[in-house]
Coordinates of C-alpha atoms in Angstrom, one line a residue:
Chain A
M1 CA 58.5 -72.1 10.2
T2 CA 60.0 -70.6 7.0
T3 CA 63.3 -71.8 5.6
R4 CA 65.9 -69.1 5.6
T5 CA 68.1 -68.8 2.5
R6 CA 71.8 -68.2 3.2
V7 CA 73.7 -66.4 0.5
P8 CA 77.1 -64.7 0.5
A9 CA 76.7 -60.9 0.9
L10 CA 76.7 -58.9 -2.4
G11 CA 80.3 -58.5 -3.5
A12 CA 81.6 -61.5 -1.5
E13 CA 80.4 -64.3 -3.7
G14 CA 83.1 -66.9 -3.9
W15 CA 85.2 -65.3 -1.2
F16 CA 84.6 -68.1 1.4
T17 CA 83.3 -71.6 1.9
T18 CA 80.3 -72.2 4.2
D19 CA 81.0 -75.7 5.5
D20 CA 81.5 -76.3 9.2
Q21 CA 85.2 -75.6 8.8
P22 CA 84.9 -72.5 6.6
T23 CA 87.8 -70.9 4.9
L24 CA 88.4 -67.8 2.9
L25 CA 89.1 -68.6 -0.8
G26 CA 92.3 -66.9 -2.1
R27 CA 94.1 -67.2 -5.4
R28 CA 97.6 -68.6 -5.9
C29 CA 99.5 -67.7 -9.0
T30 CA 100.5 -70.9 -11.0
S31 CA 103.6 -69.2 -12.2
C32 CA 105.2 -67.6 -9.2
G33 CA 103.2 -69.0 -6.3
T34 CA 102.2 -65.8 -4.6
Y35 CA 98.9 -65.5 -2.9
A36 CA 96.1 -62.9 -3.2
F37 CA 92.8 -62.2 -1.5
P38 CA 90.0 -61.7 -2.4
K39 CA 90.7 -62.5 -6.0
V40 CA 92.9 -61.5 -8.9
D41 CA 91.1 -59.5 -11.6
F42 CA 93.9 -58.4 -13.8
G43 CA 96.9 -60.9 -13.7
C44 CA 99.5 -61.6 -11.0
P45 CA 100.1 -58.7 -8.5
N46 CA 103.8 -59.6 -8.3
P47 CA 105.4 -57.1 -10.7
S48 CA 108.1 -59.5 -11.8
C49 CA 105.6 -62.2 -12.8
T50 CA 103.5 -62.2 -15.9
G51 CA 101.2 -65.0 -14.7
T52 CA 97.6 -64.9 -15.6
E53 CA 96.5 -68.3 -14.3
F54 CA 95.5 -68.8 -10.7
D55 CA 94.4 -71.7 -8.5
E56 CA 91.6 -71.1 -6.1
V57 CA 93.0 -72.1 -2.7
P58 CA 91.6 -72.2 0.8
L59 CA 93.5 -69.9 3.1
S60 CA 94.6 -70.8 6.6
R61 CA 91.7 -70.7 9.1
R62 CA 93.9 -69.5 11.9
G63 CA 96.0 -66.3 12.1
T64 CA 97.3 -63.7 14.5
V65 CA 95.9 -60.2 15.2
W66 CA 98.0 -57.5 13.4
S67 CA 95.7 -54.9 14.9
Y68 CA 92.2 -54.2 15.9
T69 CA 89.6 -51.6 16.7
D70 CA 85.8 -51.2 17.0
A71 CA 83.0 -49.3 15.4
Q72 CA 81.3 -47.3 18.1
Y73 CA 79.5 -45.2 15.6
R74 CA 77.2 -46.6 12.9
P75 CA 79.1 -46.9 9.6
P76 CA 77.4 -45.1 6.7
A77 CA 75.7 -46.9 3.8
P78 CA 76.3 -49.1 2.0
Y79 CA 76.8 -50.7 5.4
V80 CA 73.6 -52.2 6.5
V81 CA 72.7 -52.2 10.2
P82 CA 71.8 -55.8 11.0
G83 CA 69.2 -55.1 13.8
E84 CA 67.0 -52.2 14.9
E85 CA 69.9 -50.2 16.3
H86 CA 73.6 -50.1 15.8
E87 CA 75.5 -52.3 18.2
P88 CA 79.2 -51.6 18.3
F89 CA 81.3 -54.4 17.0
C90 CA 85.1 -55.0 16.8
I91 CA 87.1 -55.2 13.6
A92 CA 90.4 -57.1 13.4
A93 CA 93.2 -57.3 10.8
V94 CA 94.5 -60.9 11.0
H95 CA 97.8 -62.1 9.6
L96 CA 98.0 -65.5 8.0
E97 CA 101.6 -66.7 8.3
A98 CA 101.6 -69.3 5.5
E99 CA 100.1 -67.0 2.9
G100 CA 101.8 -63.8 4.1
L101 CA 98.5 -62.0 3.9
T102 CA 96.8 -59.7 6.4
I103 CA 93.0 -59.7 6.1
M104 CA 90.5 -57.4 7.8
G105 CA 87.1 -58.6 9.0
Q106 CA 84.5 -58.0 11.6
V107 CA 85.0 -59.8 14.9
V108 CA 82.0 -61.9 16.1
A109 CA 79.5 -60.3 18.4
G110 CA 80.2 -60.5 22.1
V111 CA 83.9 -59.8 21.7
G112 CA 85.0 -56.4 23.1
I113 CA 88.2 -54.4 22.5
D114 CA 89.6 -55.5 25.8
D115 CA 89.4 -59.1 24.7
L116 CA 91.8 -58.5 21.8
R117 CA 95.6 -58.1 21.6
V118 CA 98.2 -57.7 18.8
G119 CA 99.5 -61.3 18.3
A120 CA 96.4 -63.1 19.7
E121 CA 95.2 -66.1 17.7
M122 CA 92.0 -65.8 15.7
E123 CA 90.0 -68.3 13.7
L124 CA 87.8 -67.7 10.7
V125 CA 84.0 -68.2 10.9
V126 CA 81.1 -67.4 8.6
D127 CA 78.4 -65.4 10.2
V128 CA 75.3 -63.3 9.2
L129 CA 76.2 -59.8 8.1
F130 CA 72.5 -58.7 7.9
T131 CA 69.1 -60.3 7.2
E132 CA 66.5 -59.2 4.7
D133 CA 63.1 -60.9 4.8
D134 CA 63.9 -64.7 4.5
V135 CA 67.5 -64.2 3.4
D136 CA 70.6 -64.2 5.5
H137 CA 73.5 -62.3 3.9
L138 CA 76.7 -64.0 5.0
V139 CA 80.2 -62.7 5.5
W140 CA 83.5 -64.0 7.0
K141 CA 84.3 -62.9 10.5
W142 CA 87.2 -63.4 13.0
S143 CA 86.7 -65.1 16.3
P144 CA 89.2 -65.3 19.1
V145 CA 90.6 -68.8 19.8
T146 CA 89.9 -69.0 23.5
N147 CA 89.1 -72.4 24.9
A148 CA 91.6 -75.1 25.8
S149 CA 90.8 -77.3 22.8
G150 CA 91.6 -74.4 20.5
S151 CA 88.3 -74.5 18.6
N152 CA 85.5 -72.0 18.6
E153 CA 81.8 -72.5 19.4
E154 CA 79.9 -72.7 16.2
V155 CA 78.6 -69.3 15.2
A156 CA 75.4 -68.6 13.3
Chain B
M1 CA 120.0 -22.5 -9.6
S2 CA 118.4 -21.5 -12.9
G3 CA 116.9 -24.9 -13.4
D4 CA 114.9 -24.7 -10.2
V5 CA 111.2 -24.3 -9.7
V6 CA 110.2 -21.7 -7.0
V7 CA 107.1 -20.8 -5.1
L8 CA 106.3 -17.3 -6.2
G9 CA 103.0 -16.9 -4.4
V10 CA 100.7 -18.7 -2.0
G11 CA 97.1 -18.1 -1.0
M12 CA 94.3 -19.7 0.9
H13 CA 90.6 -19.2 1.6
P14 CA 90.0 -19.9 5.3
W15 CA 88.8 -23.4 6.2
G16 CA 85.4 -23.8 7.7
K17 CA 82.0 -25.2 7.0
W18 CA 80.8 -22.4 4.8
G19 CA 78.5 -24.5 2.5
R20 CA 79.2 -22.4 -0.6
N21 CA 80.3 -23.4 -4.1
F22 CA 83.9 -24.8 -4.0
V23 CA 84.9 -22.7 -7.0
E24 CA 84.5 -19.5 -4.9
Y25 CA 87.1 -20.8 -2.4
G26 CA 89.5 -21.8 -5.2
V27 CA 89.2 -18.4 -6.9
A28 CA 89.7 -16.5 -3.7
A29 CA 92.8 -18.6 -2.9
A30 CA 94.1 -18.1 -6.5
R31 CA 93.6 -14.4 -6.4
D32 CA 95.5 -14.3 -3.1
A33 CA 98.4 -16.3 -4.6
L34 CA 98.6 -14.1 -7.7
R35 CA 98.6 -11.0 -5.5
D36 CA 101.3 -12.5 -3.2
A37 CA 103.3 -13.3 -6.3
G38 CA 102.8 -9.8 -7.7
I39 CA 101.7 -11.1 -11.1
D40 CA 98.6 -10.8 -13.3
W41 CA 96.3 -13.7 -14.1
S42 CA 97.1 -13.0 -17.7
Q43 CA 100.7 -14.1 -17.1
V44 CA 99.7 -17.6 -16.0
Q45 CA 100.5 -20.1 -18.8
F46 CA 99.3 -23.3 -17.1
V47 CA 96.5 -24.0 -14.6
S48 CA 96.8 -27.2 -12.6
G49 CA 93.6 -28.1 -10.7
A50 CA 93.3 -30.6 -7.9
D51 CA 89.9 -32.3 -8.3
T52 CA 87.0 -32.8 -5.9
M53 CA 84.8 -35.8 -6.3
R54 CA 81.9 -34.4 -4.3
N55 CA 80.8 -31.4 -6.4
G56 CA 79.8 -32.8 -9.8
Y57 CA 81.3 -32.3 -13.1
P58 CA 83.0 -28.9 -12.4
G59 CA 85.0 -30.8 -9.7
Y60 CA 86.3 -33.4 -12.1
V61 CA 87.7 -30.8 -14.5
S62 CA 88.8 -28.4 -11.8
G63 CA 91.7 -26.9 -13.8
A64 CA 89.3 -25.7 -16.4
T65 CA 86.7 -24.7 -13.8
F66 CA 89.1 -22.4 -12.0
A67 CA 90.5 -21.0 -15.3
Q68 CA 87.0 -20.2 -16.5
A69 CA 86.0 -18.6 -13.2
L70 CA 89.1 -16.4 -13.4
G71 CA 88.2 -15.5 -17.0
W72 CA 89.5 -17.6 -19.9
N73 CA 93.1 -16.5 -20.6
G74 CA 94.1 -19.2 -23.1
A75 CA 96.3 -21.0 -20.5
R76 CA 96.8 -24.8 -20.9
V77 CA 95.1 -26.8 -18.1
A78 CA 95.3 -30.2 -16.4
S79 CA 93.1 -31.6 -13.6
S80 CA 94.4 -34.2 -11.2
Y81 CA 92.8 -36.6 -8.9
A82 CA 94.7 -38.7 -6.3
A83 CA 92.4 -38.6 -3.3
C84 CA 94.2 -36.8 -0.4
A85 CA 97.3 -36.5 -2.6
S86 CA 95.5 -34.7 -5.4
G87 CA 97.1 -31.4 -4.4
V88 CA 100.7 -32.7 -4.8
T89 CA 99.8 -34.5 -8.0
A90 CA 98.6 -31.1 -9.3
I91 CA 101.8 -29.5 -8.0
E92 CA 103.9 -32.1 -9.8
A93 CA 102.1 -31.6 -13.1
A94 CA 102.9 -27.9 -12.9
R95 CA 106.5 -28.4 -11.7
T96 CA 107.4 -30.9 -14.4
R97 CA 105.9 -28.6 -17.1
I98 CA 108.1 -25.8 -15.8
L99 CA 111.2 -28.1 -15.5
A100 CA 110.6 -29.2 -19.1
G101 CA 110.8 -25.6 -20.2
M102 CA 107.3 -25.6 -21.6
C103 CA 106.1 -22.8 -19.4
D104 CA 107.4 -20.2 -16.9
V105 CA 104.4 -19.5 -14.7
A106 CA 101.8 -22.0 -13.4
L107 CA 98.9 -21.7 -11.0
V108 CA 98.0 -24.7 -8.8
V109 CA 94.5 -24.6 -7.2
G110 CA 92.5 -27.0 -5.0
A111 CA 89.2 -26.3 -3.3
D112 CA 86.4 -28.4 -1.8
T113 CA 83.0 -28.2 -0.2
T114 CA 82.4 -31.3 1.9
P115 CA 79.3 -33.0 3.4
K116 CA 79.0 -33.6 7.2
G117 CA 80.0 -36.8 8.9
F118 CA 82.2 -39.7 7.7
L119 CA 83.3 -39.6 4.1
A120 CA 81.2 -42.3 2.4
P121 CA 81.3 -43.8 -1.0
N122 CA 79.1 -42.6 -3.9
A123 CA 75.6 -44.0 -3.9
G124 CA 74.5 -47.2 -5.7
D125 CA 75.6 -50.9 -5.5
R126 CA 79.2 -51.2 -6.8
P127 CA 80.3 -54.6 -5.6
T128 CA 83.6 -54.5 -7.6
D129 CA 84.7 -51.2 -6.1
P130 CA 86.9 -51.8 -3.0
D131 CA 85.7 -48.5 -1.5
W132 CA 82.1 -49.8 -1.6
L133 CA 83.1 -53.3 -0.4
R134 CA 84.9 -52.1 2.8
F135 CA 81.8 -50.3 4.0
R136 CA 79.3 -53.0 3.0
L137 CA 81.2 -56.1 4.1
V138 CA 83.2 -54.9 7.1
G139 CA 81.7 -51.5 8.1
A140 CA 85.2 -50.1 7.8
T141 CA 85.2 -46.3 7.8
N142 CA 88.2 -44.1 7.4
P143 CA 88.6 -44.0 11.3
T144 CA 88.8 -47.8 11.3
Y145 CA 92.0 -47.7 9.4
F146 CA 93.4 -44.8 11.5
A147 CA 92.5 -46.8 14.7
L148 CA 94.2 -50.0 13.5
S149 CA 97.4 -48.0 13.3
A150 CA 96.8 -46.4 16.7
R151 CA 96.1 -49.7 18.5
R152 CA 99.2 -51.2 17.0
R153 CA 101.3 -48.4 18.5
M154 CA 99.7 -49.0 21.9
D155 CA 100.4 -52.8 21.9
L156 CA 103.8 -52.6 20.3
Y157 CA 105.3 -49.4 21.7
G158 CA 103.4 -48.7 24.8
A159 CA 101.7 -45.6 23.4
T160 CA 98.9 -44.3 25.7
S161 CA 95.6 -42.4 25.0
E162 CA 97.3 -39.5 26.8
D163 CA 100.1 -39.5 24.2
F164 CA 97.6 -39.4 21.4
A165 CA 95.7 -36.6 23.1
R166 CA 98.9 -34.6 23.5
V167 CA 99.2 -34.5 19.7
K168 CA 95.8 -32.8 19.5
V169 CA 96.7 -30.4 22.3
K170 CA 100.0 -29.4 20.5
N171 CA 98.3 -28.8 17.2
A172 CA 95.3 -27.0 18.7
G173 CA 97.8 -24.6 20.4
N174 CA 99.6 -24.0 17.1
G175 CA 96.4 -23.3 15.2
L176 CA 95.4 -20.5 17.6
A177 CA 97.6 -18.2 15.7
N178 CA 96.6 -19.3 12.2
P179 CA 93.9 -17.1 10.6
N180 CA 93.1 -19.8 8.0
A181 CA 92.4 -22.5 10.6
R182 CA 88.8 -23.6 11.1
Y183 CA 89.2 -24.4 14.8
Q184 CA 91.0 -21.8 16.8
K185 CA 90.4 -23.0 20.3
P186 CA 92.7 -24.4 23.0
V187 CA 92.1 -28.1 23.8
T188 CA 93.3 -30.0 26.9
V189 CA 94.1 -33.7 27.3
E190 CA 91.0 -34.0 29.5
D191 CA 88.8 -32.5 26.7
V192 CA 90.1 -35.1 24.2
L193 CA 89.7 -38.0 26.6
A194 CA 86.1 -36.9 27.5
S195 CA 85.0 -36.8 23.9
P196 CA 83.2 -40.0 22.7
I197 CA 85.2 -42.9 21.3
V198 CA 84.7 -43.3 17.5
A199 CA 87.0 -46.2 16.8
N200 CA 88.9 -47.5 19.8
P201 CA 91.3 -46.0 20.9
L202 CA 90.5 -42.8 19.0
H203 CA 88.1 -40.2 20.3
L204 CA 86.1 -37.8 18.3
L205 CA 88.5 -35.0 19.0
E206 CA 91.4 -37.1 17.6
I207 CA 89.9 -37.6 14.2
C208 CA 90.0 -34.8 11.6
A209 CA 86.8 -33.4 10.4
T210 CA 86.0 -32.6 6.8
S211 CA 86.0 -28.9 5.9
D212 CA 85.5 -26.4 3.1
G213 CA 88.5 -24.5 2.0
G214 CA 90.8 -23.5 -0.9
A215 CA 94.5 -23.2 -1.4
A216 CA 96.6 -22.0 -4.3
L217 CA 100.3 -21.6 -5.4
V218 CA 102.0 -19.7 -8.1
L219 CA 105.0 -21.8 -9.3
A220 CA 107.6 -20.3 -11.6
S221 CA 110.9 -21.0 -13.1
A222 CA 113.8 -19.6 -11.2
S223 CA 114.8 -17.6 -14.3
F224 CA 111.3 -16.0 -14.4
A225 CA 111.5 -15.3 -10.7
A226 CA 114.9 -13.6 -11.1
R227 CA 113.5 -11.3 -13.8
H228 CA 110.4 -10.6 -11.8
A229 CA 110.6 -7.6 -9.5
G230 CA 107.8 -8.6 -7.2
T231 CA 109.8 -11.1 -5.1
A232 CA 111.8 -9.7 -2.3
G233 CA 114.9 -11.8 -1.4
A234 CA 115.5 -15.4 -2.4
P235 CA 112.2 -17.2 -3.2
V236 CA 111.3 -20.5 -1.6
R237 CA 112.6 -23.3 -3.8
V238 CA 110.8 -26.6 -4.5
A239 CA 113.7 -28.9 -3.8
A240 CA 111.7 -32.1 -4.5
V241 CA 108.3 -33.6 -5.1
S242 CA 107.4 -37.2 -4.4
T243 CA 104.4 -38.9 -5.8
V244 CA 105.6 -42.5 -5.4
T245 CA 103.3 -45.5 -5.3
P246 CA 103.9 -48.6 -3.2
T247 CA 106.3 -51.4 -4.1
Y248 CA 105.0 -54.9 -4.0
P249 CA 104.2 -56.4 -1.6
Q250 CA 102.3 -53.6 0.3
T251 CA 102.2 -55.1 3.8
R252 CA 100.0 -52.6 5.6
I253 CA 96.3 -52.7 5.2
D254 CA 95.6 -49.4 3.5
L255 CA 92.5 -47.5 2.6
P256 CA 90.3 -48.8 1.0
D257 CA 91.6 -52.4 0.8
L258 CA 90.4 -55.3 3.0
A259 CA 93.7 -57.2 2.6
T260 CA 97.4 -56.7 2.1
D261 CA 99.6 -58.1 -0.6
S262 CA 101.3 -61.4 0.1
T263 CA 104.8 -61.8 1.4
A264 CA 104.9 -65.5 0.5
V265 CA 107.1 -65.1 -2.6
V266 CA 108.4 -61.6 -2.5
A267 CA 109.7 -60.2 0.8
E268 CA 108.5 -56.8 2.1
P269 CA 110.6 -54.0 0.7
A270 CA 113.3 -52.5 2.9
R271 CA 111.3 -49.2 3.0
P272 CA 107.5 -49.9 3.4
F273 CA 105.3 -47.5 1.4
K274 CA 104.8 -44.7 3.9
E275 CA 108.5 -44.6 4.6
S276 CA 109.3 -44.5 0.9
I277 CA 107.2 -41.4 0.3
A278 CA 109.5 -38.8 2.1
F279 CA 112.6 -40.9 1.3
A280 CA 112.0 -40.4 -2.4
A281 CA 112.0 -36.6 -1.8
Y282 CA 115.1 -36.7 0.3
E283 CA 116.9 -38.7 -2.3
E284 CA 115.9 -36.4 -5.2
A285 CA 117.0 -33.3 -3.3
G286 CA 120.1 -34.6 -1.6
I287 CA 118.6 -33.4 1.7
G288 CA 118.0 -35.6 4.7
P289 CA 115.7 -35.5 7.7
E290 CA 118.6 -34.1 9.8
D291 CA 118.5 -30.9 7.6
L292 CA 114.8 -30.2 8.4
S293 CA 113.6 -27.1 10.2
L294 CA 110.0 -28.2 10.3
A295 CA 107.5 -30.6 8.9
E296 CA 103.8 -30.5 8.0
V297 CA 102.4 -34.1 8.1
Y298 CA 98.9 -35.4 7.5
D299 CA 97.4 -35.9 11.0
L300 CA 94.1 -37.5 9.9
S301 CA 94.2 -38.8 13.4
T302 CA 96.5 -38.0 16.4
A303 CA 98.2 -41.3 16.3
L304 CA 98.9 -41.0 12.5
E305 CA 101.0 -37.9 13.2
L306 CA 103.2 -40.2 15.4
D307 CA 103.5 -42.7 12.6
W308 CA 104.7 -39.9 10.3
Y309 CA 107.5 -38.9 12.7
E310 CA 109.0 -42.3 12.1
D311 CA 108.0 -42.5 8.4
I312 CA 109.8 -39.2 7.5
G313 CA 112.8 -40.2 9.5
L314 CA 112.6 -37.9 12.5
C315 CA 113.2 -40.9 14.8
G316 CA 113.4 -44.6 14.8
R317 CA 110.4 -47.1 15.0
G318 CA 108.7 -46.9 18.3
E319 CA 110.4 -43.6 19.3
A320 CA 107.7 -41.1 18.2
E321 CA 106.0 -41.0 21.6
G322 CA 109.4 -40.1 23.2
L323 CA 109.9 -37.3 20.7
L324 CA 106.5 -35.9 21.5
R325 CA 106.9 -36.2 25.3
D326 CA 110.2 -34.4 25.1
G327 CA 108.5 -31.5 23.3
A328 CA 110.8 -31.9 20.3
T329 CA 107.9 -31.4 17.9
E330 CA 106.5 -28.3 19.4
I331 CA 107.3 -24.8 18.1
G332 CA 110.6 -24.0 19.8
G333 CA 111.5 -27.7 19.9
R334 CA 114.2 -29.5 17.8
I335 CA 111.9 -30.3 14.9
P336 CA 108.4 -28.6 15.1
V337 CA 105.7 -30.7 13.4
N338 CA 102.4 -29.1 12.1
P339 CA 103.1 -25.5 13.2
S340 CA 100.0 -24.6 11.1
G341 CA 97.9 -26.5 13.5
G342 CA 97.6 -29.4 11.0
L343 CA 94.4 -31.2 10.1
A344 CA 93.5 -31.1 13.8
C345 CA 92.7 -27.4 13.4
F346 CA 91.8 -27.3 9.7
G347 CA 89.7 -30.4 9.1
E348 CA 90.4 -31.9 5.7
A349 CA 89.4 -30.1 2.5
V350 CA 90.7 -33.0 0.4
P351 CA 92.0 -31.4 -2.8
A352 CA 93.2 -28.3 -1.0
Q353 CA 95.0 -29.8 1.9
A354 CA 98.3 -30.9 0.4
I355 CA 98.5 -27.5 -1.3
A356 CA 97.8 -25.8 2.1
Q357 CA 100.7 -27.7 3.6
V358 CA 103.0 -26.1 1.0
C359 CA 101.5 -22.7 1.7
E360 CA 102.4 -23.1 5.4
I361 CA 106.0 -24.2 4.8
T362 CA 106.4 -21.3 2.4
W363 CA 105.2 -18.8 5.0
Q364 CA 107.5 -20.4 7.5
L365 CA 110.6 -20.3 5.3
R366 CA 109.8 -16.6 4.5
G367 CA 109.5 -15.8 8.2
Q368 CA 105.8 -14.7 7.7
A369 CA 104.1 -17.2 10.0
T370 CA 103.1 -14.7 12.6
G371 CA 102.4 -16.1 16.0
R372 CA 103.5 -19.6 15.0
Q373 CA 106.9 -18.9 13.4
V374 CA 109.6 -21.5 13.6
E375 CA 112.7 -19.3 14.1
G376 CA 115.3 -19.5 11.3
A377 CA 113.4 -22.1 9.3
K378 CA 115.4 -23.0 6.2
V379 CA 114.1 -26.4 5.1
G380 CA 110.6 -27.9 5.4
I381 CA 108.9 -31.1 4.2
T382 CA 105.2 -32.0 3.7
A383 CA 104.0 -35.6 3.9
N384 CA 100.7 -37.2 3.1
Q385 CA 99.3 -40.3 1.6
G386 CA 96.2 -40.6 -0.6
L387 CA 93.7 -43.4 -1.0
F388 CA 94.6 -46.1 -3.6
G389 CA 98.4 -45.8 -3.1
H390 CA 99.3 -42.1 -3.7
G391 CA 102.4 -40.9 -2.0
S392 CA 102.7 -37.1 -1.5
S393 CA 105.6 -35.1 -0.2
V394 CA 107.1 -31.8 -1.1
L395 CA 110.5 -30.6 0.1
L396 CA 111.0 -26.8 0.2
A397 CA 114.2 -24.9 0.9
R398 CA 115.3 -21.3 1.1

């Protein structure tokens, strides 16, 4: 059995942690305290702040659905179809209350449009975006918080 | 007023999937606009092109491309790119040059030839480009963003798939009488709902296609227009142009971003971005939504047309479905929206579309929109938003 290598997908390096309680990694301005995701390239986005220093901060793992949809058609490249054929998947934009950010991501496989609602609680997971030989390319996804204990089954 | 900028001429090359060089459509539209204005190409002092990103170098320098194709006449040129808002950015370049007294007559041209299917980013790995990242990391196409907006209307305001379908039915009906429209075919609610779902809840017939087409305007100073014999009656006046950008924090996920700005430190502005676009035009002109005779808004999807009703102030939040159901936005209703047939009948020819909206309002205000005329139209607005934070709105009055 070969060992699979797990790496963040190209472009998402440093955007999330991969421990068993994964979080997205945002930036917090050390001057004004505002948040940004995925990162800050050119100084604080707050126009009344001239800050250029940022702390890397884990973002809330839980948020609520701002809105949602699905991809019934195969998206064009650079999207990479993970299997042989395109399987429709859901996409959600999830609002994180503490940071005041809304962040889009795929929803984990097995969740359909009828399982989602504006305002429903979601939790962050890290999952395989696509595989290439022995490499799993990882990305963040949203997973509905469904069971009584409020925690998700481990994904991937 | 002598300080005004007026629309002296308008012209379009019909929308379609012609597969020819975009320059051909732009030149045809420009010649139409010059003829409509009753002036010679040699009188044009400034050419303002709206760029296309899908036709190589000539598309990036569209002002010069069109000027050369019409035969170099020594005019100054500019070329603008602002995604879907490119046309209005080109209009604004021409208008401000006229307002500054640096020229009397300007030609604005936009034209495109587009590939089939979803608009996709340029080839090659570009992991720092948000437009590349949204496709690679999330598989978020343009319809994804349109659908997020549509779903939210359903969950928050009780919008239904039938409501969205009725927008398409209305616009398809309007387009039947528009010779420049690509699709001139009646559509029923059943047709819409029977078409495949692309991005839930939106069906294929609810998402605008991409098209080939060209549109052009001749803009002039009011003093030139007054001296110029070719214009019968009072010309249509450009009352305001808005090219505003968002004010931090931008709290709606917008193409091509994967996240919003944060509201943790700075509260959301009183007027979110899409609302601020038309408002800036109203404020500049001293005209309000209650003064409008008609509107041309960017119906990239059926549901987005409903968002625009609220964003341009035709009704309050959550009231757009009611306005539609009451027939208020049909021709003959209180405030007709997209009498041209809108993007539903045109499909988007990116750099030409915002210019085409101005062509339609001009025909409407002149009473020349045969078969789709809004009776007694005096004031019209266009509204649109381009990728990467480009507001686009033109207020026209006669």
